[in-house]
PDB file of C-alpha atoms in Angstrom:
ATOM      1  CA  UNK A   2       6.232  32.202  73.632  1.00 59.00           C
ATOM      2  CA  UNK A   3       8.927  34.656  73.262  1.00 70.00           C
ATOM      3  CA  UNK A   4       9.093  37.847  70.856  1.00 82.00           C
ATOM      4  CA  UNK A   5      11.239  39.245  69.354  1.00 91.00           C
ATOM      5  CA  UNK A   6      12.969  42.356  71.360  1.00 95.00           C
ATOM      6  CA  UNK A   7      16.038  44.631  69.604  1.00 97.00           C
ATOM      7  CA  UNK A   8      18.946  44.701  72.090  1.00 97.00           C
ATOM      8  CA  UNK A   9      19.077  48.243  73.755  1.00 97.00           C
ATOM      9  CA  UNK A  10      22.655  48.873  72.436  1.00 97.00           C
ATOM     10  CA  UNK A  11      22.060  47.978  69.098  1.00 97.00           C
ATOM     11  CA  UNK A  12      19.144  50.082  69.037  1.00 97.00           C
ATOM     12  CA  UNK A  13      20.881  53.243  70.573  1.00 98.00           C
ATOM     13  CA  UNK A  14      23.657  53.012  68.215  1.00 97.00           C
ATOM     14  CA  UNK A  15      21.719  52.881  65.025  1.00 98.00           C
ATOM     15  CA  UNK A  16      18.460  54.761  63.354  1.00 98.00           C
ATOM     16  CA  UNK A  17      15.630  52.551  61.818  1.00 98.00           C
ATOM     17  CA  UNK A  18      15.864  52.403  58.220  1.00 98.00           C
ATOM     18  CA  UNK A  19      13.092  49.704  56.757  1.00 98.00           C
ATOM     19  CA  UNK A  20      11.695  46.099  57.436  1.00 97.00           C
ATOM     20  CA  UNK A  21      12.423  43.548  55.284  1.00 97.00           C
ATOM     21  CA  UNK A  22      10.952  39.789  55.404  1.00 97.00           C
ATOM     22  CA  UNK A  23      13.292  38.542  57.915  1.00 98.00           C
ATOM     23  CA  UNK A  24      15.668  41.655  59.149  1.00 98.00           C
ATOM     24  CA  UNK A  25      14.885  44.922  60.461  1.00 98.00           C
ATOM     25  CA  UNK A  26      17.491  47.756  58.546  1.00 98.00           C
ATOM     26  CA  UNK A  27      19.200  49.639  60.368  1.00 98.00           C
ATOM     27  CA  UNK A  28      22.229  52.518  60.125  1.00 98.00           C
ATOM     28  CA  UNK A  29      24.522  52.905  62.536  1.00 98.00           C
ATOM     29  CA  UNK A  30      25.605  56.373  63.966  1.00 98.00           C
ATOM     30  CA  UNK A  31      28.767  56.588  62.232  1.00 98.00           C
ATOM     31  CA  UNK A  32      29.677  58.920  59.440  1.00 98.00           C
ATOM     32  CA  UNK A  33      33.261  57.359  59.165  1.00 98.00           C
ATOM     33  CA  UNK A  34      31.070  54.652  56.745  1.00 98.00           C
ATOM     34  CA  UNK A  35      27.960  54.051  55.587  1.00 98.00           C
ATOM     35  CA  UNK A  36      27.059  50.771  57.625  1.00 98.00           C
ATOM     36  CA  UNK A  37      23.888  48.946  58.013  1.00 98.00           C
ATOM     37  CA  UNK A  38      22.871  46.243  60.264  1.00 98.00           C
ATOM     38  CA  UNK A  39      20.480  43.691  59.424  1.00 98.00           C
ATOM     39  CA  UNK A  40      18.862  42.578  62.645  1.00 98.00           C
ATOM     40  CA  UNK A  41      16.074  39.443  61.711  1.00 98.00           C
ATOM     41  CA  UNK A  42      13.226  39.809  64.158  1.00 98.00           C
ATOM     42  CA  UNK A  43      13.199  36.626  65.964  1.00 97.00           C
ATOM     43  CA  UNK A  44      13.782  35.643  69.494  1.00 95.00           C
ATOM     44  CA  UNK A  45      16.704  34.370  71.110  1.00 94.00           C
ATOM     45  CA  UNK A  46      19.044  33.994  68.338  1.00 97.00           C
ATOM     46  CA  UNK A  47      22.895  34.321  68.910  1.00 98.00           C
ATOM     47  CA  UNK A  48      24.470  32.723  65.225  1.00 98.00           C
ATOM     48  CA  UNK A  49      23.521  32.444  61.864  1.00 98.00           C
ATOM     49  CA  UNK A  50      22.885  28.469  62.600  1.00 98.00           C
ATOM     50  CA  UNK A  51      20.227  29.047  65.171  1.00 98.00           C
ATOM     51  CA  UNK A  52      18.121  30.712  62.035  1.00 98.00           C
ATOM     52  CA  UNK A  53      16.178  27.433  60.277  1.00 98.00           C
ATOM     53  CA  UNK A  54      17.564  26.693  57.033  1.00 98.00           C
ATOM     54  CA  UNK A  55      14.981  28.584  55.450  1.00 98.00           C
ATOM     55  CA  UNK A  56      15.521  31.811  57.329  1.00 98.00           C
ATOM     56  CA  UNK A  57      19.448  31.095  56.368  1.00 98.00           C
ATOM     57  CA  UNK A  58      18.230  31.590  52.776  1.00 98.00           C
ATOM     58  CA  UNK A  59      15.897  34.575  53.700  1.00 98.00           C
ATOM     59  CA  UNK A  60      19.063  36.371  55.342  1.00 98.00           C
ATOM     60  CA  UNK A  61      21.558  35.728  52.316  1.00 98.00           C
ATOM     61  CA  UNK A  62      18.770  37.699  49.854  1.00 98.00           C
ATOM     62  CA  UNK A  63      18.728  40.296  52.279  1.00 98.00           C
ATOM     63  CA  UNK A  64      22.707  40.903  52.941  1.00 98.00           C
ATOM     64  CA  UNK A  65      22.759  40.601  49.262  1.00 98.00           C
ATOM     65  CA  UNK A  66      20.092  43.285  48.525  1.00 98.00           C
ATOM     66  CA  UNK A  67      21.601  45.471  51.548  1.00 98.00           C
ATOM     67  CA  UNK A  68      24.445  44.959  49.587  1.00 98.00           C
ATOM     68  CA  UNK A  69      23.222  45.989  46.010  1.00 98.00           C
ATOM     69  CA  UNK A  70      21.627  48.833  47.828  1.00 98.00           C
ATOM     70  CA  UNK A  71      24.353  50.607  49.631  1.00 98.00           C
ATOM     71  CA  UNK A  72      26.671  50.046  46.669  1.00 98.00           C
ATOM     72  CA  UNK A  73      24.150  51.739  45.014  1.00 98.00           C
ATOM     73  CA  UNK A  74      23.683  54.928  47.111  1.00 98.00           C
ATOM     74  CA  UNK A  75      27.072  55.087  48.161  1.00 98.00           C
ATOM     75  CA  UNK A  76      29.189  54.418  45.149  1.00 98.00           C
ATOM     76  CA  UNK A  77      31.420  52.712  47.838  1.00 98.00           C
ATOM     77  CA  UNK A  78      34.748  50.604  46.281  1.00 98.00           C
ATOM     78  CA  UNK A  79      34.211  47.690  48.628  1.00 98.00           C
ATOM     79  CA  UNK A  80      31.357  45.819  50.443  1.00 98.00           C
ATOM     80  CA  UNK A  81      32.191  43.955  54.036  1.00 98.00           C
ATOM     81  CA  UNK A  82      29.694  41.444  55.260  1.00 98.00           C
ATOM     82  CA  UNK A  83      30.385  40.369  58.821  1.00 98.00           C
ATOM     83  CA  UNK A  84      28.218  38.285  61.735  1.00 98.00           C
ATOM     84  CA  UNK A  85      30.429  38.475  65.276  1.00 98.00           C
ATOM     85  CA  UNK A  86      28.289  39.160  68.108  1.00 97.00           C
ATOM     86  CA  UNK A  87      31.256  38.702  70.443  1.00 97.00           C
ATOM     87  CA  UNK A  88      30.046  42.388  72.616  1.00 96.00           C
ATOM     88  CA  UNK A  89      26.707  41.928  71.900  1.00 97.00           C
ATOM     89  CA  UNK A  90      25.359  38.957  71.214  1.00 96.00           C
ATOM     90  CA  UNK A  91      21.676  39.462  69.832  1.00 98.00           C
ATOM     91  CA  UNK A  92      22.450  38.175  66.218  1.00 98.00           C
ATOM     92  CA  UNK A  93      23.134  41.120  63.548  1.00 98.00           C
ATOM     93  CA  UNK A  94      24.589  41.400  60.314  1.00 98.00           C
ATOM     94  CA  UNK A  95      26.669  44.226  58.965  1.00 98.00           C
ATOM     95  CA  UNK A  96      26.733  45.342  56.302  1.00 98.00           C
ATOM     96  CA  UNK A  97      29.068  48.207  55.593  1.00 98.00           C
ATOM     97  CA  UNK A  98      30.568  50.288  52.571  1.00 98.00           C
ATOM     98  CA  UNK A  99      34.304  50.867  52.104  1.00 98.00           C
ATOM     99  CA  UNK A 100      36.267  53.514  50.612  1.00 98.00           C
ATOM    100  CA  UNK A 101      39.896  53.596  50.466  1.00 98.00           C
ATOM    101  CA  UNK A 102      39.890  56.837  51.671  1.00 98.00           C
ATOM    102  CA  UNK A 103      37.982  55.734  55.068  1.00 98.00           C
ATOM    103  CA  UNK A 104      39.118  56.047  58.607  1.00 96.00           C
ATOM    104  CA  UNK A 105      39.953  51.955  59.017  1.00 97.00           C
ATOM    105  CA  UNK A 106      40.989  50.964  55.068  1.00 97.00           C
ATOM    106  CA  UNK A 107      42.181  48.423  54.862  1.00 96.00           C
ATOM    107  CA  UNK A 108      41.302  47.139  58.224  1.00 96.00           C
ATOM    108  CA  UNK A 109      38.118  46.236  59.597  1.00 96.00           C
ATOM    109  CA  UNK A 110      35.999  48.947  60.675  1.00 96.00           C
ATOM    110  CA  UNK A 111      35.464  47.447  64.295  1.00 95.00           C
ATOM    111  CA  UNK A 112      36.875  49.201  66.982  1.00 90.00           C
ATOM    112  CA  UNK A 113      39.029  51.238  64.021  1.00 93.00           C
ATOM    113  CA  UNK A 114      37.710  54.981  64.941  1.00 95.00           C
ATOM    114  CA  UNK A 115      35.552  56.734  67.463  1.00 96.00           C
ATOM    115  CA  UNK A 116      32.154  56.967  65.518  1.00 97.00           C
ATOM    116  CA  UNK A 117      31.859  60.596  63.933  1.00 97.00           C
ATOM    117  CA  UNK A 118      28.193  61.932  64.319  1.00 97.00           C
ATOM    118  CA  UNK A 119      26.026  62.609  61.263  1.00 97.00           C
ATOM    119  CA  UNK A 120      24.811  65.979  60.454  1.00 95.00           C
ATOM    120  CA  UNK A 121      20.914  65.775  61.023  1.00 92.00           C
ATOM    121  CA  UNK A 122      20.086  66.773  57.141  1.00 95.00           C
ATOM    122  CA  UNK A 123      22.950  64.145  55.887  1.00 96.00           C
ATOM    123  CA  UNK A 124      21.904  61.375  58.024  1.00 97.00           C
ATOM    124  CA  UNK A 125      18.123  61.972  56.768  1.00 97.00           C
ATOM    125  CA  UNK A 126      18.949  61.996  53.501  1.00 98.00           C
ATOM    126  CA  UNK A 127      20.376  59.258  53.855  1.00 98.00           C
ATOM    127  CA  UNK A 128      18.025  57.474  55.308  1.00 98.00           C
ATOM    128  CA  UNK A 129      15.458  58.640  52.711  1.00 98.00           C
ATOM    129  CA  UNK A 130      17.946  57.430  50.334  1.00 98.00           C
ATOM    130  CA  UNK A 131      18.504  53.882  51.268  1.00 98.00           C
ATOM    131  CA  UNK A 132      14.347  53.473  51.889  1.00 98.00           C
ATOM    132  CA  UNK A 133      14.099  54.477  48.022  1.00 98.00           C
ATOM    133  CA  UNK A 134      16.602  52.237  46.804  1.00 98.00           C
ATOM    134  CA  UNK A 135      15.308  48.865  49.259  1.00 98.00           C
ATOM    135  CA  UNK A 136      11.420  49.829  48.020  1.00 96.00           C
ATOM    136  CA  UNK A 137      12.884  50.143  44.561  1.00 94.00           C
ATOM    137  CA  UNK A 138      14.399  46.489  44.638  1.00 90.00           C
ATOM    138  CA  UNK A 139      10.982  45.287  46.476  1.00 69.00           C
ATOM    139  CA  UNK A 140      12.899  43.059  48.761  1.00 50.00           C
TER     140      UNK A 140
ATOM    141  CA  UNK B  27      36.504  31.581  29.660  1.00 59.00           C
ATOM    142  CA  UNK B  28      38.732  32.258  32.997  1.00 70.00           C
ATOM    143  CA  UNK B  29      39.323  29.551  35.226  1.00 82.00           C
ATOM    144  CA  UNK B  30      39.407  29.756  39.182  1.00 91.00           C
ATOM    145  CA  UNK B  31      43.132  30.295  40.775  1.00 95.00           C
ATOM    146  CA  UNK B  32      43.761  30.778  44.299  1.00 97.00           C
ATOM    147  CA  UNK B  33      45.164  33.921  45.558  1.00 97.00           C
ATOM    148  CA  UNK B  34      48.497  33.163  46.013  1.00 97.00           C
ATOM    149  CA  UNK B  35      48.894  34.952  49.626  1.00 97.00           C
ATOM    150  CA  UNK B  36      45.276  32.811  50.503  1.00 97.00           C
ATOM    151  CA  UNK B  37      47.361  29.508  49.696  1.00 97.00           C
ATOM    152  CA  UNK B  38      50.034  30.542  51.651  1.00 98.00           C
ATOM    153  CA  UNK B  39      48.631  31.556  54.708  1.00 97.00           C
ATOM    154  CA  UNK B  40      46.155  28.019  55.046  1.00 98.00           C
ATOM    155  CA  UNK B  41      46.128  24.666  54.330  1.00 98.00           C
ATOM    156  CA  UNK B  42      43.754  22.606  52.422  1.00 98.00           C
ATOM    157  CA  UNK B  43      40.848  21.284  54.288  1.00 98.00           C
ATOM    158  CA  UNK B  44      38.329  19.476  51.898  1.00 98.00           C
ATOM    159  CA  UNK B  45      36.360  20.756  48.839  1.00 97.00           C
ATOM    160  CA  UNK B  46      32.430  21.131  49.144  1.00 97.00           C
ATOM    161  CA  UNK B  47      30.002  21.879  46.333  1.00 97.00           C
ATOM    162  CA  UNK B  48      31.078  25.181  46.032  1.00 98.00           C
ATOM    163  CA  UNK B  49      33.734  26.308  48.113  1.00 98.00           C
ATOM    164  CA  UNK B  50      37.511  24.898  48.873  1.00 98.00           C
ATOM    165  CA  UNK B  51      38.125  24.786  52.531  1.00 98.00           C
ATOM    166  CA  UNK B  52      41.182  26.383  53.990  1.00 98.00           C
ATOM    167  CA  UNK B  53      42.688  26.338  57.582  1.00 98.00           C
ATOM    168  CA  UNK B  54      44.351  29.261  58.491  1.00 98.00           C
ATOM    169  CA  UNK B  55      48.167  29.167  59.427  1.00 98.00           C
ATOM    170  CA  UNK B  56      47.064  30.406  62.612  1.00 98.00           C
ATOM    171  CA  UNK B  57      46.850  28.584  66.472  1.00 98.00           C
ATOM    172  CA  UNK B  58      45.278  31.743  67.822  1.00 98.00           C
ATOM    173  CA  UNK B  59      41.785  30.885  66.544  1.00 98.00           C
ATOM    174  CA  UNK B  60      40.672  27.601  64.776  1.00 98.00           C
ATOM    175  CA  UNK B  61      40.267  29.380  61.937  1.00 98.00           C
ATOM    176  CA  UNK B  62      38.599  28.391  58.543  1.00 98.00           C
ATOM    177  CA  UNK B  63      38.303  30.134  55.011  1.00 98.00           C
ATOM    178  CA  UNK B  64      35.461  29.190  52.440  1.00 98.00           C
ATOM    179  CA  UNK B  65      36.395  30.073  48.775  1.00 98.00           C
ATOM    180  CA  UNK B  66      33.973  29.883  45.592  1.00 98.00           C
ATOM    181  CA  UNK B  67      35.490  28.040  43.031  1.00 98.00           C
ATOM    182  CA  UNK B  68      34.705  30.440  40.499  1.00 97.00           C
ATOM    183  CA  UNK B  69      36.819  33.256  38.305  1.00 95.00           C
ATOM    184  CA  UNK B  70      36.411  36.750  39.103  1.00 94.00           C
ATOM    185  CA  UNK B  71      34.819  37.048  41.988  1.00 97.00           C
ATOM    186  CA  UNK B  72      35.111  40.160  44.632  1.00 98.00           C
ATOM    187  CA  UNK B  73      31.582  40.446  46.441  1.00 98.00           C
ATOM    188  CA  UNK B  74      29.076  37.850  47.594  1.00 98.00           C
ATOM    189  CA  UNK B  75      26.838  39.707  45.229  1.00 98.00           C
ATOM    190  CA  UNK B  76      28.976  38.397  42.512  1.00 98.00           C
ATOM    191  CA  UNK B  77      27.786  35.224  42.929  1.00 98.00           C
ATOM    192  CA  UNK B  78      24.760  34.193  40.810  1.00 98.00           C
ATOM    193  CA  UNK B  79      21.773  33.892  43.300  1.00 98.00           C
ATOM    194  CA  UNK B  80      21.950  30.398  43.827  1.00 98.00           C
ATOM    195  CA  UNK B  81      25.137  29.844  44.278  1.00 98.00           C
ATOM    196  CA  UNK B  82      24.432  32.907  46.948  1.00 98.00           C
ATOM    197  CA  UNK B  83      22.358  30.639  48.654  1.00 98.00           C
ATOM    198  CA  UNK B  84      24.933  27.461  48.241  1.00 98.00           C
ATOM    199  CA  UNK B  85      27.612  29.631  50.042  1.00 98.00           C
ATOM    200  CA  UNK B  86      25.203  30.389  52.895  1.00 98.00           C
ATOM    201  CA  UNK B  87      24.621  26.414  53.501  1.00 98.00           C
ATOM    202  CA  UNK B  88      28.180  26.022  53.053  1.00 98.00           C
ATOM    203  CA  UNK B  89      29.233  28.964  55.670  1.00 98.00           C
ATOM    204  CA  UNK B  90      26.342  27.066  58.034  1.00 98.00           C
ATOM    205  CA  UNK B  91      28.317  23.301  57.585  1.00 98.00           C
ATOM    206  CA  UNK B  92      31.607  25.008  58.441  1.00 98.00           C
ATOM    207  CA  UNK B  93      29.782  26.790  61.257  1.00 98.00           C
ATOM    208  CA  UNK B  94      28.326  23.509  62.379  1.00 98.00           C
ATOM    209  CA  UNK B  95      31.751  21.643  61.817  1.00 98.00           C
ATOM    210  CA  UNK B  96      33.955  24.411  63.744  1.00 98.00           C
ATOM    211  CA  UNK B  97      31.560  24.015  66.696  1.00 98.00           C
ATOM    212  CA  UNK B  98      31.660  20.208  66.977  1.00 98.00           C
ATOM    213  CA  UNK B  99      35.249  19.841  66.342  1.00 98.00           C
ATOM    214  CA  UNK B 100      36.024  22.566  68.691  1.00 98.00           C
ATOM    215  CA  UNK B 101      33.694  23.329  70.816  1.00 98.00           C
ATOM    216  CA  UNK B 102      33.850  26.935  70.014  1.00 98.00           C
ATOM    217  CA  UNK B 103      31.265  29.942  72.875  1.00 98.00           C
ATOM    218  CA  UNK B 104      30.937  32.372  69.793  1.00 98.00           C
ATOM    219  CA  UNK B 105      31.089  32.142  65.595  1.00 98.00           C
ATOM    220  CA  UNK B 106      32.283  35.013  63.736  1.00 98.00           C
ATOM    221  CA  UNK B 107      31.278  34.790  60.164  1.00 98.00           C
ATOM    222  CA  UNK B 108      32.855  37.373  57.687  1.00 98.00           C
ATOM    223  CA  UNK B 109      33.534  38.253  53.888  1.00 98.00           C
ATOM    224  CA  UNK B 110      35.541  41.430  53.995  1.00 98.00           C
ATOM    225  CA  UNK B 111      38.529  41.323  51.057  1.00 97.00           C
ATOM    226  CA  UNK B 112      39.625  44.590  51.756  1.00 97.00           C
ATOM    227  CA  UNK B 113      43.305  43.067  51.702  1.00 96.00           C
ATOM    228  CA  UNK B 114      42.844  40.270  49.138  1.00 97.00           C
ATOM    229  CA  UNK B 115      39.917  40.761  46.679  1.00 96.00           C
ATOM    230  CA  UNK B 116      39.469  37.504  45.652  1.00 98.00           C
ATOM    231  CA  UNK B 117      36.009  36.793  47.306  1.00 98.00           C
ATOM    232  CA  UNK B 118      36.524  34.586  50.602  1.00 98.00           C
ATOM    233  CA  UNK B 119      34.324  34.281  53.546  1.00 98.00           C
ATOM    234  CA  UNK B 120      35.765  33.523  56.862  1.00 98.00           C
ATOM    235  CA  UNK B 121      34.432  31.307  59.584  1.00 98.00           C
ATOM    236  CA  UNK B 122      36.151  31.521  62.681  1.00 98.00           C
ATOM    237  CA  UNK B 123      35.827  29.726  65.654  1.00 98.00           C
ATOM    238  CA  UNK B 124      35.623  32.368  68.907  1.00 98.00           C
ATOM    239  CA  UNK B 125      36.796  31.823  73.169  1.00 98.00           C
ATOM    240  CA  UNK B 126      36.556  34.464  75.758  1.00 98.00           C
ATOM    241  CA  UNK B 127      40.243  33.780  76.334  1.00 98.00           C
ATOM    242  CA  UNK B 128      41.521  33.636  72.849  1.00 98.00           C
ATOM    243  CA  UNK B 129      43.790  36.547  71.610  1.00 96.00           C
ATOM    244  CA  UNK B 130      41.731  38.955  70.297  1.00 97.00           C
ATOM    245  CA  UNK B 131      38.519  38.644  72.163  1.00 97.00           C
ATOM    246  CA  UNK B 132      36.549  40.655  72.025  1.00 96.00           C
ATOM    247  CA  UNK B 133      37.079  42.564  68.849  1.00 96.00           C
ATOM    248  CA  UNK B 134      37.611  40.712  65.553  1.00 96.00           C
ATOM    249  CA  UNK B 135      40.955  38.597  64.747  1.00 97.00           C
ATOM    250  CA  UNK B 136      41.964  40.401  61.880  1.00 95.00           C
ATOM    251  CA  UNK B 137      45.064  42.035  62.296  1.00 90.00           C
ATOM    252  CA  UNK B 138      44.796  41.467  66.587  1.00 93.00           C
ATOM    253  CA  UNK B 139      47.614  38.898  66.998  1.00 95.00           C
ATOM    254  CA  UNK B 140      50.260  38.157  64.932  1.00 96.00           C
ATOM    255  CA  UNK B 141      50.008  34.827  63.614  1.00 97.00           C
ATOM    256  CA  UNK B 142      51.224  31.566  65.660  1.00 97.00           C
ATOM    257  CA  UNK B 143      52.450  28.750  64.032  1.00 97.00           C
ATOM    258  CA  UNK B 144      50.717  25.426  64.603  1.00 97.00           C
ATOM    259  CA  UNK B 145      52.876  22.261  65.654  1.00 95.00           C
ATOM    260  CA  UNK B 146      52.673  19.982  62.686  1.00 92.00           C
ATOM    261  CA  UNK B 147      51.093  16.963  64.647  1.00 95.00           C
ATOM    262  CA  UNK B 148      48.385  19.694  66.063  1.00 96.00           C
ATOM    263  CA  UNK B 149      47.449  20.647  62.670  1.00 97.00           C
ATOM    264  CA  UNK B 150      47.592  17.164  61.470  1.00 97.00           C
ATOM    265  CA  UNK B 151      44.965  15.956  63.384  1.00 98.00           C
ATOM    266  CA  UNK B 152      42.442  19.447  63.431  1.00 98.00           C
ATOM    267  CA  UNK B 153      42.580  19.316  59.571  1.00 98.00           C
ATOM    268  CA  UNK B 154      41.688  15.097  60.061  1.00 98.00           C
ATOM    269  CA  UNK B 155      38.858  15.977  62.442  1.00 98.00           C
ATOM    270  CA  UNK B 156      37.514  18.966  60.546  1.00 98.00           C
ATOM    271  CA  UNK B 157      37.753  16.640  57.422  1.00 98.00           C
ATOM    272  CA  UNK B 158      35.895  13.548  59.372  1.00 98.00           C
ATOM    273  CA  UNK B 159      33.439  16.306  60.416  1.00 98.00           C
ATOM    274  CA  UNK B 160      33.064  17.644  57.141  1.00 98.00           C
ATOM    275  CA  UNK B 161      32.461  14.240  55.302  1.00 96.00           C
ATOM    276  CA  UNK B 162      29.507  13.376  58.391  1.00 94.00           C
ATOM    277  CA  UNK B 163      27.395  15.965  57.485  1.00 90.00           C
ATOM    278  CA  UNK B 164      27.793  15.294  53.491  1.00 69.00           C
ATOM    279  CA  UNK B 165      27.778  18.884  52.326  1.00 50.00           C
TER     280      UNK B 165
END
């Protein structure tokens, strides 16, 4: 049997936020947005179609309470759901706020900007934040 | 009550594939990337989280058949699956089917390439196979 393992880039690139019932939360090191990925801890999936049906469903309530969550802490004007996994290909789902005033609007985010670090107390509060808000929704 | 209208720059830029429970299909104008749209037939609608819950979970078996269709009919290495509306709010979800050599590999299409026409007997007979394809799996 297999387990599940986060990709090493994925992991360096973002800070643990919470475990839901499927996906692992994280935030990626980038002040330009606040962006989350959803990474569900199973092995050896590449697209949302190698998930069974039921872990399809699973993954929608969760992009949707990511989604409920970070409009919630970030007051953010837009929400942008995407799956690619074209550079890496573990499957992960981001989920990322967008203000018109942010460094890609109104492109996509990808590739867009060099990522701007987070100030340690920002990022943490952050973090603290977003915990509060997916414990609050009991997802 | 409102009633559902297409964006009128959406209608433009694709061509009607096939309706499902939910969504209208849409090819995009584009021979870059076999490239689909999925759009609720509902008013008002910006976010995924706009969507009542279950028709949440009716989009995600809906983005799964296109996902299954584009992969048959094309045999597509990589999905990218992604509801962004940054550009046109009306809530649409892109499924798009991804090669190593296609134009904007491997970062996301939007806004990589501008947009090649498709010859009229090419897009014919995708639209017919995605259709066939489509109407086989009975979503």
């Amino acid at each position: 049997m297999t387990f599940f393992n986060l990709n090493a880039r994925l992991e360096g690139d973002s800070h643990f936020v919470t475990d839901l019932t499927l996906c692992s939360v994280r935030l990626m090191k980038d002040a330009n947005y606040p962006w989350l990925l959803l990474v569900p801890r199973k092995p050896d999936l590449v697209e949302i179609i190698d998930l069974e049906d039921a872990d399809q469903q699973q993954l929608m309530r969760e992009i949707a309470a990511a989604s409920h969550v970070l409009r919630e802490v970030t007051d953010c004007e837009k929400l942008n759901v995407g799956a690619l996994g074209n550079q890496v290909s573990q499957l992960h789902v981001h989920v990322i706020a967008r203000f018109r005033s942010d460094a890609a609007w109104p492109g996509p985010i990808w590739g867009a900007a060099p990522a701007e670090p987070y100030e340690d107390d920002r990022v943490d509060t952050l973090i603290e934040n977003l915990r509060d808000a997916f414990s609050d929704r009991d997802s």
